[in-house]
Amino acid sequence: MNNQKEITEQQALSKLMTLCARSEHSSGEMLQKMRLWGVSDEAQARIMERLIKEKFVDDERYTRAFVNDKIKYNQWGRRKIEQALWAKGVDCDIQKRILDAVDEEEYIKVLRPLLKSKNRSIAARNEFERQMKLIRFSQSRGFSMNEIEKSMP
């Protein structure tokens, strides 16, 4: 399947520690990397236990940083963030707890200027078409209808 040769448990641990020291990563990402490298299931469990014990991997810390970055810099809504976290293998309970802590006003504060800017660039034959395009754009960014209604120009 893949052309890489398998690496030892110690090599995998070392590579993952280095990777985690540089930036935050989820446990799901670490497991995926180890599977790609051909690390055995037993070794994966031992490595993950050590990474978590030594605080190299902390899904709550990772999720907080991820949510903050995606709202602030990528201007994403809750739905899109949830999907990205799911793809990264973050536990649903952790996702829910951290996303529930984000106030709806945070999303609206991000969405208003985004819609204002998008509104200027939309070519529409009438107001209804313009509104529909703005709604579709907002939903593609992961915002809820409630947030969209409160943010419409």
mmCIF file with all atom_site columns, C-alpha atoms in Angstrom:
data_model
loop_
_atom_site.group_PDB
_atom_site.id
_atom_site.type_symbol
_atom_site.label_atom_id
_atom_site.label_alt_id
_atom_site.label_comp_id
_atom_site.label_asym_id
_atom_site.label_entity_id
_atom_site.label_seq_id
_atom_site.pdbx_PDB_ins_code
_atom_site.Cartn_x
_atom_site.Cartn_y
_atom_site.Cartn_z
_atom_site.occupancy
_atom_site.B_iso_or_equiv
_atom_site.pdbx_formal_charge
_atom_site.auth_seq_id
_atom_site.auth_comp_id
_atom_site.auth_asym_id
_atom_site.auth_atom_id
_atom_site.pdbx_PDB_model_num
ATOM 1   C CA . MET A 1 1   ? 0.000   0.000  0.000   1.00 0.00 ? 1   MET A CA 1
ATOM 2   C CA . ASN A 1 2   ? 2.534   2.605  0.991   1.00 0.00 ? 2   ASN A CA 1
ATOM 3   C CA . ASN A 1 3   ? 6.188   2.618  0.032   1.00 0.00 ? 3   ASN A CA 1
ATOM 4   C CA . GLN A 1 4   ? 7.529   3.807  3.383   1.00 0.00 ? 4   GLN A CA 1
ATOM 5   C CA . LYS A 1 5   ? 9.289   1.205  5.465   1.00 0.00 ? 5   LYS A CA 1
ATOM 6   C CA . GLU A 1 6   ? 7.909   0.578  8.934   1.00 0.00 ? 6   GLU A CA 1
ATOM 7   C CA . ILE A 1 7   ? 9.520   2.495  11.753  1.00 0.00 ? 7   ILE A CA 1
ATOM 8   C CA . THR A 1 8   ? 10.263  1.350  15.283  1.00 0.00 ? 8   THR A CA 1
ATOM 9   C CA . GLU A 1 9   ? 8.195   2.305  18.295  1.00 0.00 ? 9   GLU A CA 1
ATOM 10  C CA . GLN A 1 10  ? 10.995  4.527  19.616  1.00 0.00 ? 10  GLN A CA 1
ATOM 11  C CA . GLN A 1 11  ? 11.377  6.304  16.252  1.00 0.00 ? 11  GLN A CA 1
ATOM 12  C CA . ALA A 1 12  ? 7.624   6.906  16.074  1.00 0.00 ? 12  ALA A CA 1
ATOM 13  C CA . LEU A 1 13  ? 7.556   8.268  19.625  1.00 0.00 ? 13  LEU A CA 1
ATOM 14  C CA . SER A 1 14  ? 10.471  10.576 18.901  1.00 0.00 ? 14  SER A CA 1
ATOM 15  C CA . LYS A 1 15  ? 8.944   11.874 15.653  1.00 0.00 ? 15  LYS A CA 1
ATOM 16  C CA . LEU A 1 16  ? 5.566   12.499 17.311  1.00 0.00 ? 16  LEU A CA 1
ATOM 17  C CA . MET A 1 17  ? 7.111   14.254 20.325  1.00 0.00 ? 17  MET A CA 1
ATOM 18  C CA . THR A 1 18  ? 9.010   16.556 17.962  1.00 0.00 ? 18  THR A CA 1
ATOM 19  C CA . LEU A 1 19  ? 5.872   17.229 15.939  1.00 0.00 ? 19  LEU A CA 1
ATOM 20  C CA . CYS A 1 20  ? 3.799   17.984 19.068  1.00 0.00 ? 20  CYS A CA 1
ATOM 21  C CA . ALA A 1 21  ? 6.506   20.230 20.487  1.00 0.00 ? 21  ALA A CA 1
ATOM 22  C CA . ARG A 1 22  ? 6.171   22.459 17.409  1.00 0.00 ? 22  ARG A CA 1
ATOM 23  C CA . SER A 1 23  ? 2.365   22.754 17.325  1.00 0.00 ? 23  SER A CA 1
ATOM 24  C CA . GLU A 1 24  ? -0.861  21.370 18.760  1.00 0.00 ? 24  GLU A CA 1
ATOM 25  C CA . HIS A 1 25  ? -2.148  18.081 17.357  1.00 0.00 ? 25  HIS A CA 1
ATOM 26  C CA . SER A 1 26  ? -5.096  15.855 18.220  1.00 0.00 ? 26  SER A CA 1
ATOM 27  C CA . SER A 1 27  ? -4.822  12.256 19.327  1.00 0.00 ? 27  SER A CA 1
ATOM 28  C CA . GLY A 1 28  ? -6.690  11.282 16.161  1.00 0.00 ? 28  GLY A CA 1
ATOM 29  C CA . GLU A 1 29  ? -3.972  12.866 14.032  1.00 0.00 ? 29  GLU A CA 1
ATOM 30  C CA . MET A 1 30  ? -1.271  11.028 15.981  1.00 0.00 ? 30  MET A CA 1
ATOM 31  C CA . LEU A 1 31  ? -3.039  7.677  15.558  1.00 0.00 ? 31  LEU A CA 1
ATOM 32  C CA . GLN A 1 32  ? -3.476  8.292  11.842  1.00 0.00 ? 32  GLN A CA 1
ATOM 33  C CA . LYS A 1 33  ? 0.232   9.037  11.426  1.00 0.00 ? 33  LYS A CA 1
ATOM 34  C CA . MET A 1 34  ? 1.204   5.884  13.314  1.00 0.00 ? 34  MET A CA 1
ATOM 35  C CA . ARG A 1 35  ? -1.130  3.782  11.143  1.00 0.00 ? 35  ARG A CA 1
ATOM 36  C CA . LEU A 1 36  ? 0.501   5.250  8.028   1.00 0.00 ? 36  LEU A CA 1
ATOM 37  C CA . TRP A 1 37  ? 3.913   4.391  9.435   1.00 0.00 ? 37  TRP A CA 1
ATOM 38  C CA . GLY A 1 38  ? 2.833   0.790  10.095  1.00 0.00 ? 38  GLY A CA 1
ATOM 39  C CA . VAL A 1 39  ? 3.146   0.955  13.896  1.00 0.00 ? 39  VAL A CA 1
ATOM 40  C CA . SER A 1 40  ? 1.415   -1.979 15.615  1.00 0.00 ? 40  SER A CA 1
ATOM 41  C CA . ASP A 1 41  ? -1.798  -1.404 17.601  1.00 0.00 ? 41  ASP A CA 1
ATOM 42  C CA . GLU A 1 42  ? -0.082  -2.299 20.886  1.00 0.00 ? 42  GLU A CA 1
ATOM 43  C CA . ALA A 1 43  ? 2.761   0.143  20.201  1.00 0.00 ? 43  ALA A CA 1
ATOM 44  C CA . GLN A 1 44  ? 0.240   2.839  19.202  1.00 0.00 ? 44  GLN A CA 1
ATOM 45  C CA . ALA A 1 45  ? -1.508  2.430  22.563  1.00 0.00 ? 45  ALA A CA 1
ATOM 46  C CA . ARG A 1 46  ? 1.788   2.682  24.483  1.00 0.00 ? 46  ARG A CA 1
ATOM 47  C CA . ILE A 1 47  ? 2.916   5.730  22.491  1.00 0.00 ? 47  ILE A CA 1
ATOM 48  C CA . MET A 1 48  ? -0.425  7.516  22.925  1.00 0.00 ? 48  MET A CA 1
ATOM 49  C CA . GLU A 1 49  ? -0.399  6.802  26.658  1.00 0.00 ? 49  GLU A CA 1
ATOM 50  C CA . ARG A 1 50  ? 3.050   8.363  26.945  1.00 0.00 ? 50  ARG A CA 1
ATOM 51  C CA . LEU A 1 51  ? 2.195   11.375 24.747  1.00 0.00 ? 51  LEU A CA 1
ATOM 52  C CA . ILE A 1 52  ? -0.896  12.079 26.847  1.00 0.00 ? 52  ILE A CA 1
ATOM 53  C CA . LYS A 1 53  ? 0.846   11.467 30.189  1.00 0.00 ? 53  LYS A CA 1
ATOM 54  C CA . GLU A 1 54  ? 3.673   13.831 29.268  1.00 0.00 ? 54  GLU A CA 1
ATOM 55  C CA . LYS A 1 55  ? 1.174   16.432 27.958  1.00 0.00 ? 55  LYS A CA 1
ATOM 56  C CA . PHE A 1 56  ? 2.406   16.367 24.359  1.00 0.00 ? 56  PHE A CA 1
ATOM 57  C CA . VAL A 1 57  ? -1.168  15.576 23.293  1.00 0.00 ? 57  VAL A CA 1
ATOM 58  C CA . ASP A 1 58  ? -4.215  17.064 25.014  1.00 0.00 ? 58  ASP A CA 1
ATOM 59  C CA . ASP A 1 59  ? -7.407  17.002 22.951  1.00 0.00 ? 59  ASP A CA 1
ATOM 60  C CA . GLU A 1 60  ? -9.099  19.670 25.094  1.00 0.00 ? 60  GLU A CA 1
ATOM 61  C CA . ARG A 1 61  ? -6.188  22.062 24.727  1.00 0.00 ? 61  ARG A CA 1
ATOM 62  C CA . TYR A 1 62  ? -5.996  21.288 21.011  1.00 0.00 ? 62  TYR A CA 1
ATOM 63  C CA . THR A 1 63  ? -9.747  21.848 20.536  1.00 0.00 ? 63  THR A CA 1
ATOM 64  C CA . ARG A 1 64  ? -9.696  25.187 22.375  1.00 0.00 ? 64  ARG A CA 1
ATOM 65  C CA . ALA A 1 65  ? -6.869  26.450 20.163  1.00 0.00 ? 65  ALA A CA 1
ATOM 66  C CA . PHE A 1 66  ? -8.463  25.039 17.001  1.00 0.00 ? 66  PHE A CA 1
ATOM 67  C CA . VAL A 1 67  ? -11.868 26.620 17.717  1.00 0.00 ? 67  VAL A CA 1
ATOM 68  C CA . ASN A 1 68  ? -10.312 29.968 18.576  1.00 0.00 ? 68  ASN A CA 1
ATOM 69  C CA . ASP A 1 69  ? -8.197  29.999 15.409  1.00 0.00 ? 69  ASP A CA 1
ATOM 70  C CA . LYS A 1 70  ? -11.025 28.931 13.084  1.00 0.00 ? 70  LYS A CA 1
ATOM 71  C CA . ILE A 1 71  ? -13.412 31.577 14.418  1.00 0.00 ? 71  ILE A CA 1
ATOM 72  C CA . LYS A 1 72  ? -10.866 34.369 14.550  1.00 0.00 ? 72  LYS A CA 1
ATOM 73  C CA . TYR A 1 73  ? -8.727  33.769 11.469  1.00 0.00 ? 73  TYR A CA 1
ATOM 74  C CA . ASN A 1 74  ? -10.734 31.544 9.121   1.00 0.00 ? 74  ASN A CA 1
ATOM 75  C CA . GLN A 1 75  ? -14.103 33.096 10.024  1.00 0.00 ? 75  GLN A CA 1
ATOM 76  C CA . TRP A 1 76  ? -15.871 29.754 10.334  1.00 0.00 ? 76  TRP A CA 1
ATOM 77  C CA . GLY A 1 77  ? -19.147 28.977 12.057  1.00 0.00 ? 77  GLY A CA 1
ATOM 78  C CA . ARG A 1 78  ? -19.880 26.168 14.490  1.00 0.00 ? 78  ARG A CA 1
ATOM 79  C CA . ARG A 1 79  ? -20.987 23.558 11.904  1.00 0.00 ? 79  ARG A CA 1
ATOM 80  C CA . LYS A 1 80  ? -17.833 23.834 9.825   1.00 0.00 ? 80  LYS A CA 1
ATOM 81  C CA . ILE A 1 81  ? -15.655 23.691 12.948  1.00 0.00 ? 81  ILE A CA 1
ATOM 82  C CA . GLU A 1 82  ? -17.535 20.586 14.179  1.00 0.00 ? 82  GLU A CA 1
ATOM 83  C CA . GLN A 1 83  ? -16.946 18.849 10.848  1.00 0.00 ? 83  GLN A CA 1
ATOM 84  C CA . ALA A 1 84  ? -13.239 19.700 10.862  1.00 0.00 ? 84  ALA A CA 1
ATOM 85  C CA . LEU A 1 85  ? -12.826 18.450 14.437  1.00 0.00 ? 85  LEU A CA 1
ATOM 86  C CA . TRP A 1 86  ? -14.658 15.245 13.594  1.00 0.00 ? 86  TRP A CA 1
ATOM 87  C CA . ALA A 1 87  ? -12.279 14.721 10.653  1.00 0.00 ? 87  ALA A CA 1
ATOM 88  C CA . LYS A 1 88  ? -9.341  15.165 13.030  1.00 0.00 ? 88  LYS A CA 1
ATOM 89  C CA . GLY A 1 89  ? -10.697 12.490 15.364  1.00 0.00 ? 89  GLY A CA 1
ATOM 90  C CA . VAL A 1 90  ? -11.588 14.712 18.318  1.00 0.00 ? 90  VAL A CA 1
ATOM 91  C CA . ASP A 1 91  ? -14.102 13.153 20.711  1.00 0.00 ? 91  ASP A CA 1
ATOM 92  C CA . CYS A 1 92  ? -17.646 14.549 20.321  1.00 0.00 ? 92  CYS A CA 1
ATOM 93  C CA . ASP A 1 93  ? -17.968 15.259 24.069  1.00 0.00 ? 93  ASP A CA 1
ATOM 94  C CA . ILE A 1 94  ? -14.875 17.470 24.008  1.00 0.00 ? 94  ILE A CA 1
ATOM 95  C CA . GLN A 1 95  ? -16.097 19.232 20.858  1.00 0.00 ? 95  GLN A CA 1
ATOM 96  C CA . LYS A 1 96  ? -19.524 19.914 22.335  1.00 0.00 ? 96  LYS A CA 1
ATOM 97  C CA . ARG A 1 97  ? -18.209 21.170 25.672  1.00 0.00 ? 97  ARG A CA 1
ATOM 98  C CA . ILE A 1 98  ? -15.796 23.626 24.088  1.00 0.00 ? 98  ILE A CA 1
ATOM 99  C CA . LEU A 1 99  ? -18.108 24.791 21.287  1.00 0.00 ? 99  LEU A CA 1
ATOM 100 C CA . ASP A 1 100 ? -20.963 25.290 23.777  1.00 0.00 ? 100 ASP A CA 1
ATOM 101 C CA . ALA A 1 101 ? -18.681 27.657 25.714  1.00 0.00 ? 101 ALA A CA 1
ATOM 102 C CA . VAL A 1 102 ? -18.451 29.963 22.668  1.00 0.00 ? 102 VAL A CA 1
ATOM 103 C CA . ASP A 1 103 ? -21.126 32.645 22.839  1.00 0.00 ? 103 ASP A CA 1
ATOM 104 C CA . GLU A 1 104 ? -23.345 33.136 19.783  1.00 0.00 ? 104 GLU A CA 1
ATOM 105 C CA . GLU A 1 105 ? -22.256 36.780 19.748  1.00 0.00 ? 105 GLU A CA 1
ATOM 106 C CA . GLU A 1 106 ? -18.718 35.652 18.858  1.00 0.00 ? 106 GLU A CA 1
ATOM 107 C CA . TYR A 1 107 ? -20.013 34.050 15.668  1.00 0.00 ? 107 TYR A CA 1
ATOM 108 C CA . ILE A 1 108 ? -22.194 37.071 14.856  1.00 0.00 ? 108 ILE A CA 1
ATOM 109 C CA . LYS A 1 109 ? -19.243 39.420 15.441  1.00 0.00 ? 109 LYS A CA 1
ATOM 110 C CA . VAL A 1 110 ? -17.321 37.465 12.782  1.00 0.00 ? 110 VAL A CA 1
ATOM 111 C CA . LEU A 1 111 ? -20.229 37.003 10.366  1.00 0.00 ? 111 LEU A CA 1
ATOM 112 C CA . ARG A 1 112 ? -21.428 40.637 10.127  1.00 0.00 ? 112 ARG A CA 1
ATOM 113 C CA . PRO A 1 113 ? -18.312 42.088 8.451   1.00 0.00 ? 113 PRO A CA 1
ATOM 114 C CA . LEU A 1 114 ? -18.014 38.951 6.318   1.00 0.00 ? 114 LEU A CA 1
ATOM 115 C CA . LEU A 1 115 ? -21.567 39.426 4.990   1.00 0.00 ? 115 LEU A CA 1
ATOM 116 C CA . LYS A 1 116 ? -21.055 43.150 4.518   1.00 0.00 ? 116 LYS A CA 1
ATOM 117 C CA . SER A 1 117 ? -17.998 42.484 2.372   1.00 0.00 ? 117 SER A CA 1
ATOM 118 C CA . LYS A 1 118 ? -19.664 39.669 0.432   1.00 0.00 ? 118 LYS A CA 1
ATOM 119 C CA . ASN A 1 119 ? -22.762 41.810 -0.157  1.00 0.00 ? 119 ASN A CA 1
ATOM 120 C CA . ARG A 1 120 ? -20.683 44.327 -2.135  1.00 0.00 ? 120 ARG A CA 1
ATOM 121 C CA . SER A 1 121 ? -19.357 41.649 -4.473  1.00 0.00 ? 121 SER A CA 1
ATOM 122 C CA . ILE A 1 122 ? -22.642 39.858 -5.230  1.00 0.00 ? 122 ILE A CA 1
ATOM 123 C CA . ALA A 1 123 ? -24.316 40.296 -8.591  1.00 0.00 ? 123 ALA A CA 1
ATOM 124 C CA . ALA A 1 124 ? -28.036 39.674 -8.182  1.00 0.00 ? 124 ALA A CA 1
ATOM 125 C CA . ARG A 1 125 ? -31.115 40.498 -10.245 1.00 0.00 ? 125 ARG A CA 1
ATOM 126 C CA . ASN A 1 126 ? -33.225 41.311 -7.171  1.00 0.00 ? 126 ASN A CA 1
ATOM 127 C CA . GLU A 1 127 ? -33.123 41.522 -3.384  1.00 0.00 ? 127 GLU A CA 1
ATOM 128 C CA . PHE A 1 128 ? -34.444 37.969 -2.897  1.00 0.00 ? 128 PHE A CA 1
ATOM 129 C CA . GLU A 1 129 ? -31.635 36.515 -5.009  1.00 0.00 ? 129 GLU A CA 1
ATOM 130 C CA . ARG A 1 130 ? -29.082 38.641 -3.121  1.00 0.00 ? 130 ARG A CA 1
ATOM 131 C CA . GLN A 1 131 ? -30.390 37.380 0.242   1.00 0.00 ? 131 GLN A CA 1
ATOM 132 C CA . MET A 1 132 ? -30.320 33.750 -0.920  1.00 0.00 ? 132 MET A CA 1
ATOM 133 C CA . LYS A 1 133 ? -26.723 34.086 -2.097  1.00 0.00 ? 133 LYS A CA 1
ATOM 134 C CA . LEU A 1 134 ? -25.703 35.594 1.240   1.00 0.00 ? 134 LEU A CA 1
ATOM 135 C CA . ILE A 1 135 ? -27.489 32.803 3.127   1.00 0.00 ? 135 ILE A CA 1
ATOM 136 C CA . ARG A 1 136 ? -25.812 30.072 1.045   1.00 0.00 ? 136 ARG A CA 1
ATOM 137 C CA . PHE A 1 137 ? -22.433 31.744 1.508   1.00 0.00 ? 137 PHE A CA 1
ATOM 138 C CA . SER A 1 138 ? -22.946 31.941 5.290   1.00 0.00 ? 138 SER A CA 1
ATOM 139 C CA . GLN A 1 139 ? -24.081 28.341 5.533   1.00 0.00 ? 139 GLN A CA 1
ATOM 140 C CA . SER A 1 140 ? -21.052 27.188 3.545   1.00 0.00 ? 140 SER A CA 1
ATOM 141 C CA . ARG A 1 141 ? -18.955 28.868 6.248   1.00 0.00 ? 141 ARG A CA 1
ATOM 142 C CA . GLY A 1 142 ? -20.780 26.834 8.917   1.00 0.00 ? 142 GLY A CA 1
ATOM 143 C CA . PHE A 1 143 ? -23.085 29.470 10.405  1.00 0.00 ? 143 PHE A CA 1
ATOM 144 C CA . SER A 1 144 ? -26.606 28.667 11.625  1.00 0.00 ? 144 SER A CA 1
ATOM 145 C CA . MET A 1 145 ? -29.753 30.300 10.230  1.00 0.00 ? 145 MET A CA 1
ATOM 146 C CA . ASN A 1 146 ? -30.277 32.058 13.560  1.00 0.00 ? 146 ASN A CA 1
ATOM 147 C CA . GLU A 1 147 ? -26.816 33.660 13.368  1.00 0.00 ? 147 GLU A CA 1
ATOM 148 C CA . ILE A 1 148 ? -27.334 34.510 9.697   1.00 0.00 ? 148 ILE A CA 1
ATOM 149 C CA . GLU A 1 149 ? -30.684 36.230 10.369  1.00 0.00 ? 149 GLU A CA 1
ATOM 150 C CA . LYS A 1 150 ? -29.111 38.330 13.144  1.00 0.00 ? 150 LYS A CA 1
ATOM 151 C CA . SER A 1 151 ? -26.206 39.339 10.886  1.00 0.00 ? 151 SER A CA 1
ATOM 152 C CA . MET A 1 152 ? -27.877 40.128 7.550   1.00 0.00 ? 152 MET A CA 1
ATOM 153 C CA . PRO A 1 153 ? -27.123 43.614 6.175   1.00 0.00 ? 153 PRO A CA 1
#
